[in-house]
Amino acid sequence: MDAWDANSDDLVRHAAGRPIRVVTAAIRNRALLRDLLGRDGYRGVLSFTLAEAIWLAGTGISDDALVAYPSADRRAISRLTSDEHLAGRVTLMVDDIAHLDLVDAVAPPEARAELRVCLDLDSSWQALRGRWRLGYRRSPLRAVDDVTRLARAVMSRPGFRLVGLMAYNSQPAVDLWRTRHGRIRRALARRVLRRSMGRLAERQAAVVEAVRAITDLEFVNAGGTASMAATAQHSWVTEVSAGSALLGPASTDDLTDVQPRPAAFFAAPVVRRPGPGVVTVAGGGYVASGTAGAHQLPLPWLPEGLRLSRDEGAGQTQTPLLGGATADSLAIGDLVWFRHVKAGEMAERFDNYHLVRGERLVDTTPTYRGDGKAFL
Ligand SMILES: Cc1ncc(COP(=O)(O)O)c(C=O)c1O
């Protein structure tokens, strides 16, 4: 919790006065979300599914839940459309007319609450007609015309209200930056990144201006841990989003602007000693999503000096750890501490986060899994 406090203070500094919307996928624990939303500088959540947003709004965690991705969850849409209270607190993400059609097919506009809508602007860098890209493959909305066309469509449809724009700068967040990719490729990509961020900002500013010319927007969201320091400087950004920076998982170790402290760990007990210089712990095979490879495996953290074996990686039921004298110093029952590559995904493996301040256990709080919730 000491690292958590320091990380959350750092983020507020990087946000340069913009309120931070909390990326819940990177937290997945309601007590921690409550903690953050009670702090100065934090406002609202960026949810990863509509069902989650409804749960967070319905249980009083936040009265401002923006769903980061379009939803095709008919049951959740039906729940949202039948509840005025929820409909005022949850905002849907849209980048295609088909998203509006799907909502109308579940509940026609005359028979439901008005729904809040945000448009997602693609913020990747592309060359050769999209064959080369830096940044996530998400929304088809790139040019000013793409966005204003859909904005007008939303405005002309009964039962929808356009309230926001989101432009997530994912270029600095892609796996390419992780050390696996070799220095030359990363150096080239870094040049592209530097040059493209300026052009991207121009395109984003033009889109925001064009949409603001046809309607009032409550918010324009940008950010992500990796790009926050840069995006928070733009005048058209009214709020930034971040999540990973709070728990500082291994995926944030290579970042340059925001440099979170590691704050989340899991422990696995030593259950075997197969021979000199090696111990085996129970479990451990908690692999992160994304491009597959050794860079997505959990990182043995303490005691220092242990490493995964190349042959076995992190196992489904057991994980061998190599480490000479360090391994030999461990007895059966001792704990080895790891860091997950993605903090939020770690929460899917354990029922609780134990909150430790200094040397003291101050609370034990359920993760989403502990709350019996599996949203994806
Ligand atoms: C829309 C959006 N904004 C921001 C983020 C950044 O999250 P984080 O701060 O955890 O990197 C994400 C993560 O995928 C996202 O999808």
Coordinates of C-alpha atoms and ligand atoms in Angstrom, one line a residue:
M1 CA 0.0 0.0 0.0
D2 CA 3.0 2.3 0.5
A3 CA 3.9 1.7 -3.2
W4 CA 0.2 2.1 -4.2
D5 CA 0.1 5.5 -2.4
A6 CA 3.2 6.6 -4.1
N7 CA 2.1 5.4 -7.5
S8 CA -1.3 7.1 -7.2
D9 CA 0.4 10.4 -6.2
D10 CA 2.7 10.1 -9.2
L11 CA -0.1 9.6 -11.6
V12 CA -1.9 12.7 -10.3
R13 CA 1.3 14.7 -11.0
H14 CA 1.6 13.3 -14.5
A15 CA -2.1 14.0 -15.2
A16 CA -1.3 17.7 -14.8
G17 CA -4.7 18.8 -13.4
R18 CA -6.8 16.4 -15.6
P19 CA -9.1 14.1 -13.6
I20 CA -8.0 10.4 -13.9
R21 CA -10.5 7.9 -14.9
V22 CA -9.6 4.5 -13.3
V23 CA -9.0 1.6 -15.8
T24 CA -10.7 -1.1 -13.8
A25 CA -9.3 -4.0 -15.9
A26 CA -5.9 -3.3 -14.2
I27 CA -7.4 -3.3 -10.7
R28 CA -10.3 -5.8 -10.4
N29 CA -10.9 -5.2 -6.7
R30 CA -13.7 -3.0 -5.4
A31 CA -11.9 -1.9 -2.2
L32 CA -9.0 -0.5 -4.2
L33 CA -11.3 1.2 -6.7
R34 CA -13.2 2.8 -3.7
D35 CA -9.8 3.9 -2.3
L36 CA -8.8 5.6 -5.5
L37 CA -12.1 7.2 -6.2
G38 CA -12.0 8.8 -2.7
R39 CA -8.7 10.5 -3.6
D40 CA -8.2 13.9 -5.1
G41 CA -7.5 13.7 -8.8
Y42 CA -9.5 10.6 -9.5
R43 CA -13.0 10.6 -11.1
G44 CA -15.1 7.8 -12.7
V45 CA -14.1 4.4 -14.0
L46 CA -13.2 3.0 -17.4
S47 CA -14.9 -0.4 -17.3
F48 CA -13.9 -3.4 -19.5
T49 CA -17.4 -4.8 -20.0
L50 CA -20.9 -3.5 -19.8
A51 CA -21.9 -6.0 -17.1
E52 CA -19.0 -4.8 -15.0
A53 CA -20.0 -1.2 -15.5
I54 CA -23.6 -2.0 -14.4
W55 CA -22.3 -3.9 -11.3
L56 CA -20.0 -1.0 -10.3
A57 CA -22.7 1.6 -10.8
G58 CA -25.3 -0.6 -9.1
T59 CA -23.1 -1.2 -6.1
G60 CA -22.2 2.4 -5.6
I61 CA -18.6 2.2 -6.6
S62 CA -19.0 4.9 -9.3
D63 CA -21.8 6.9 -10.7
D64 CA -19.8 7.5 -13.9
A65 CA -18.8 4.3 -15.6
L66 CA -17.5 4.6 -19.2
V67 CA -17.4 1.2 -21.0
A68 CA -14.1 1.2 -22.8
Y69 CA -15.1 -1.3 -25.6
P70 CA -18.3 -1.8 -27.6
S71 CA -20.6 -4.4 -26.1
A72 CA -22.6 -7.2 -27.8
D73 CA -23.9 -8.5 -24.5
R74 CA -27.6 -8.5 -25.1
R75 CA -28.5 -9.4 -21.5
A76 CA -26.5 -6.5 -20.1
I77 CA -27.9 -4.1 -22.8
S78 CA -31.4 -5.2 -21.7
R79 CA -30.6 -4.6 -18.1
L80 CA -29.2 -1.1 -18.9
T81 CA -32.1 -0.1 -21.1
S82 CA -34.7 -1.0 -18.5
D83 CA -33.2 1.1 -15.7
E84 CA -33.2 4.9 -15.9
H85 CA -30.9 5.2 -12.9
L86 CA -28.2 2.9 -14.4
A87 CA -28.7 4.5 -17.9
G88 CA -27.7 7.9 -16.4
R89 CA -24.5 6.4 -14.9
V90 CA -23.1 4.2 -17.6
T91 CA -21.8 5.3 -21.0
L92 CA -21.5 2.9 -24.0
M93 CA -18.6 2.9 -26.4
V94 CA -19.5 3.0 -30.1
D95 CA -17.5 3.0 -33.3
D96 CA -20.1 1.6 -35.8
I97 CA -23.8 2.2 -36.6
A98 CA -24.2 -1.6 -36.0
H99 CA -23.6 -1.0 -32.3
L100 CA -26.7 1.3 -32.3
D101 CA -28.7 -1.2 -34.3
L102 CA -27.9 -3.9 -31.8
V103 CA -29.1 -1.8 -28.9
D104 CA -32.3 -1.0 -30.7
A105 CA -32.9 -4.6 -31.5
V106 CA -32.7 -5.4 -27.8
A107 CA -34.9 -2.5 -26.8
P108 CA -36.4 -0.1 -29.3
P109 CA -35.9 3.6 -28.4
E110 CA -39.5 4.3 -27.6
A111 CA -39.5 1.6 -24.9
R112 CA -36.3 2.4 -23.1
A113 CA -34.2 4.9 -21.2
E114 CA -32.0 7.3 -23.3
L115 CA -28.5 5.9 -23.5
R116 CA -25.2 7.8 -23.1
V117 CA -22.8 7.2 -26.0
C118 CA -19.0 7.8 -26.5
L119 CA -17.2 7.5 -29.8
D120 CA -13.8 5.7 -30.0
L121 CA -11.3 7.4 -32.2
D122 CA -8.5 5.1 -33.7
S123 CA -5.2 6.5 -32.5
S124 CA -2.8 4.1 -34.0
W125 CA 0.0 5.1 -36.5
Q126 CA -0.5 3.4 -39.9
A127 CA 1.5 3.2 -43.1
L128 CA 1.1 1.3 -46.3
R129 CA -2.7 1.4 -46.0
G130 CA -2.7 -0.1 -42.5
R131 CA -0.3 -2.9 -43.3
W132 CA 2.3 -1.3 -41.0
R133 CA 0.9 0.0 -37.7
L134 CA 2.0 0.9 -34.3
G135 CA -0.8 0.8 -31.7
Y136 CA -3.8 -1.4 -31.1
R137 CA -6.2 -2.4 -33.9
R138 CA -9.5 -1.1 -32.6
S139 CA -11.9 1.5 -33.9
P140 CA -12.4 2.1 -37.7
L141 CA -12.9 5.8 -37.0
R142 CA -9.8 7.6 -38.1
A143 CA -10.5 10.7 -40.2
V144 CA -12.5 13.7 -39.2
D145 CA -15.2 12.7 -41.6
D146 CA -15.5 9.2 -40.2
V147 CA -16.1 10.6 -36.8
T148 CA -18.4 13.5 -37.6
R149 CA -20.5 11.1 -39.8
L150 CA -21.1 8.7 -36.9
A151 CA -21.5 11.6 -34.5
R152 CA -24.4 13.0 -36.7
A153 CA -25.9 9.5 -36.9
V154 CA -25.9 9.1 -33.1
M155 CA -27.4 12.6 -32.7
S156 CA -30.2 11.8 -35.2
R157 CA -31.2 8.6 -33.6
P158 CA -33.8 8.7 -30.9
G159 CA -32.8 7.1 -27.6
F160 CA -29.1 7.9 -27.8
R161 CA -27.1 10.9 -26.5
L162 CA -23.6 11.6 -27.6
V163 CA -21.7 12.7 -24.6
G164 CA -18.0 11.9 -25.2
L165 CA -15.0 11.1 -27.3
M166 CA -12.2 8.7 -26.5
A167 CA -8.8 8.7 -28.1
Y168 CA -6.6 6.0 -26.5
N169 CA -2.9 6.5 -27.5
S170 CA -1.9 2.8 -27.3
Q171 CA 1.4 3.2 -29.3
P172 CA 3.6 3.4 -26.3
A173 CA 1.8 0.5 -24.7
V174 CA 2.1 -2.2 -27.3
D175 CA 4.3 -5.3 -26.5
L176 CA 6.9 -4.1 -29.0
W177 CA 8.6 -2.1 -26.3
R178 CA 9.3 -5.2 -24.2
T179 CA 12.9 -6.3 -24.4
R180 CA 12.1 -9.4 -26.4
H181 CA 11.9 -7.4 -29.7
G182 CA 15.6 -6.6 -30.1
R183 CA 17.3 -3.2 -30.0
I184 CA 17.2 -2.3 -33.7
R185 CA 13.5 -2.9 -34.1
R186 CA 12.8 -1.0 -30.9
A187 CA 15.0 1.9 -31.9
L188 CA 13.3 2.1 -35.3
A189 CA 9.9 2.0 -33.7
R190 CA 10.9 4.6 -31.2
R191 CA 11.7 7.0 -34.1
V192 CA 8.3 6.3 -35.7
L193 CA 6.7 6.8 -32.3
R194 CA 8.3 10.2 -31.8
R195 CA 7.3 11.4 -35.2
S196 CA 3.8 9.9 -35.2
M197 CA 2.8 11.3 -31.8
G198 CA 2.9 14.8 -33.1
R199 CA 0.8 14.0 -36.2
L200 CA -1.6 11.9 -34.1
A201 CA -2.1 14.8 -31.8
E202 CA -3.0 17.1 -34.8
R203 CA -5.5 14.6 -36.1
Q204 CA -7.0 14.1 -32.7
A205 CA -7.3 17.9 -32.1
A206 CA -9.0 18.3 -35.5
V207 CA -11.5 15.5 -34.8
V208 CA -12.4 17.0 -31.4
E209 CA -12.8 20.4 -32.9
A210 CA -15.1 19.1 -35.6
V211 CA -17.3 17.1 -33.2
R212 CA -17.5 20.0 -30.8
A213 CA -18.7 22.2 -33.6
I214 CA -21.8 20.0 -34.0
T215 CA -22.5 19.1 -30.4
D216 CA -21.5 19.8 -26.8
L217 CA -19.4 17.0 -25.3
E218 CA -19.2 16.3 -21.6
F219 CA -15.7 14.8 -21.9
V220 CA -12.8 14.0 -24.2
N221 CA -10.8 11.1 -22.8
A222 CA -7.3 10.1 -23.6
G223 CA -4.4 8.4 -22.0
G224 CA -3.3 5.1 -20.7
T225 CA -0.4 4.7 -18.3
A226 CA 2.2 4.7 -21.0
S227 CA 1.0 7.8 -22.8
M228 CA -0.4 9.8 -20.0
A229 CA 2.4 12.2 -19.5
A230 CA 2.2 13.2 -23.2
T231 CA -1.6 13.2 -23.6
A232 CA -2.3 15.2 -20.5
Q233 CA -0.5 18.2 -22.1
H234 CA -3.1 18.5 -24.9
S235 CA -5.6 21.3 -24.5
W236 CA -8.5 19.3 -26.0
V237 CA -8.1 16.4 -23.4
T238 CA -10.6 16.9 -20.5
E239 CA -9.7 13.7 -18.6
V240 CA -7.1 10.9 -18.8
S241 CA -7.4 7.2 -18.0
A242 CA -4.9 5.0 -16.2
G243 CA -4.8 1.7 -14.3
S244 CA -1.6 -0.3 -14.7
A245 CA 0.5 2.4 -13.1
L246 CA -1.2 1.8 -9.7
L247 CA -0.1 -1.8 -9.1
G248 CA 3.1 -1.5 -11.2
P249 CA 3.0 -5.0 -12.9
A250 CA 6.0 -6.2 -14.9
S251 CA 4.5 -4.8 -18.1
T252 CA 5.2 -1.3 -16.8
D253 CA 8.9 -1.9 -16.1
D254 CA 10.1 -0.7 -19.5
L255 CA 8.1 2.6 -19.4
T256 CA 10.0 5.8 -19.5
D257 CA 7.6 8.6 -18.6
V258 CA 5.6 7.1 -15.8
Q259 CA 7.7 4.6 -13.7
P260 CA 5.5 2.8 -11.2
R261 CA 6.8 1.0 -8.2
P262 CA 6.0 -2.7 -8.0
A263 CA 3.0 -2.9 -5.7
A264 CA 1.3 -6.3 -6.4
F265 CA 2.8 -9.7 -5.9
F266 CA 1.7 -13.3 -5.5
A267 CA 3.4 -16.0 -3.4
A268 CA 3.9 -19.6 -4.1
P269 CA 5.2 -22.1 -1.6
V270 CA 8.3 -24.3 -2.2
V271 CA 7.0 -27.8 -2.3
R272 CA 10.0 -29.8 -3.6
R273 CA 13.7 -29.7 -4.0
P274 CA 14.5 -31.7 -7.1
G275 CA 18.3 -31.2 -6.8
P276 CA 21.1 -28.7 -6.2
G277 CA 20.3 -25.2 -7.3
V278 CA 16.6 -25.8 -8.0
V279 CA 13.4 -25.6 -6.1
T280 CA 9.8 -26.3 -7.2
V281 CA 6.9 -24.1 -6.1
A282 CA 3.2 -24.9 -6.3
G283 CA 1.3 -23.3 -9.1
G284 CA 2.8 -20.2 -10.7
G285 CA 1.6 -20.6 -14.3
Y286 CA -0.2 -17.3 -14.5
V287 CA 0.6 -16.2 -18.0
A288 CA -0.5 -12.8 -19.3
S289 CA -2.6 -12.2 -22.4
G290 CA -1.1 -10.5 -25.5
T291 CA 1.6 -11.7 -27.9
A292 CA 2.7 -15.1 -26.7
G293 CA 6.3 -15.6 -25.4
A294 CA 8.5 -15.7 -22.4
H295 CA 7.9 -12.0 -21.8
Q296 CA 4.4 -12.8 -20.7
L297 CA 5.5 -15.2 -17.9
P298 CA 5.4 -14.1 -14.3
L299 CA 8.6 -12.8 -12.9
P300 CA 10.2 -14.4 -9.8
W301 CA 10.9 -11.4 -7.6
L302 CA 11.9 -12.4 -4.0
P303 CA 14.2 -13.8 -2.9
E304 CA 16.4 -12.3 -5.6
G305 CA 18.3 -14.6 -7.8
L306 CA 15.7 -17.1 -8.9
R307 CA 14.7 -17.6 -12.6
L308 CA 12.2 -19.7 -14.6
S309 CA 13.6 -22.6 -16.5
R310 CA 13.5 -22.2 -20.4
D311 CA 12.3 -25.7 -20.8
E312 CA 9.3 -25.5 -18.5
G313 CA 8.4 -21.8 -18.0
A314 CA 5.7 -21.3 -15.4
G315 CA 3.6 -24.5 -15.0
Q316 CA 0.0 -25.3 -14.6
T317 CA 0.5 -27.2 -11.3
Q318 CA 4.1 -26.6 -10.4
T319 CA 7.0 -24.3 -11.4
P320 CA 10.7 -25.2 -11.0
L321 CA 12.9 -22.2 -10.2
L322 CA 16.7 -22.2 -10.9
G323 CA 18.9 -20.2 -8.7
G324 CA 22.1 -21.7 -7.3
A325 CA 22.8 -20.8 -3.7
T326 CA 19.5 -18.9 -3.4
A327 CA 17.5 -21.9 -4.4
D328 CA 19.5 -24.1 -2.0
S329 CA 18.8 -21.7 0.9
L330 CA 15.0 -22.3 0.5
A331 CA 13.2 -24.9 2.6
I332 CA 10.0 -26.7 1.8
G333 CA 7.1 -24.3 2.9
D334 CA 9.1 -21.1 2.3
L335 CA 7.4 -18.6 0.0
V336 CA 8.7 -17.3 -3.3
W337 CA 7.2 -14.0 -4.4
F338 CA 6.4 -13.2 -8.0
R339 CA 5.1 -10.3 -10.1
H340 CA 2.5 -10.9 -12.7
V341 CA 3.0 -9.2 -16.1
K342 CA -0.5 -7.7 -15.9
A343 CA -1.9 -6.6 -12.5
G344 CA -5.6 -7.0 -13.4
E345 CA -5.2 -10.5 -14.7
M346 CA -3.5 -11.6 -11.5
A347 CA -6.7 -10.8 -9.7
E348 CA -8.5 -13.5 -11.8
R349 CA -6.3 -16.1 -10.1
F350 CA -6.8 -15.2 -6.5
D351 CA -9.9 -14.6 -4.3
N352 CA -8.3 -11.8 -2.2
Y353 CA -5.8 -9.0 -2.2
H354 CA -4.1 -8.8 1.2
L355 CA -3.2 -5.2 1.8
V356 CA 0.1 -4.6 3.5
R357 CA 1.3 -1.3 4.8
G358 CA 4.8 -1.2 6.2
E359 CA 5.1 -4.6 7.8
R360 CA 1.4 -4.8 8.8
L361 CA -1.5 -6.6 7.1
V362 CA -4.2 -3.9 7.2
D363 CA -7.0 -5.5 5.2
T364 CA -8.0 -8.5 3.1
T365 CA -10.3 -7.6 0.3
P366 CA -12.0 -9.7 -2.4
T367 CA -10.9 -9.5 -6.0
Y368 CA -13.6 -9.7 -8.6
R369 CA -13.0 -13.4 -8.6
G370 CA -13.5 -13.4 -4.8
D371 CA -16.8 -11.6 -5.4
G372 CA -17.8 -14.4 -7.7
K373 CA -17.6 -12.2 -10.8
A374 CA -16.0 -13.3 -14.1
F375 CA -16.7 -10.6 -16.7
L376 CA -14.5 -12.0 -19.5
Ligands
LIG1 C1 -9.3 2.6 -23.7 C2 -8.1 2.4 -22.8 N1 -7.6 3.4 -22.2 C3 -6.6 3.3 -21.4 C4 -6.0 2.1 -21.2 C5 -4.7 2.1 -20.3 O1 -4.7 1.3 -19.3 P1 -3.4 1.2 -18.4 O2 -3.2 2.5 -17.7 O3 -3.7 0.1 -17.5 O4 -2.2 1.0 -19.3 C6 -6.5 1.0 -21.8 C7 -5.9 -0.4 -21.6 O5 -6.0 -1.3 -22.4 C8 -7.6 1.1 -22.7 O6 -8.1 0.1 -23.4

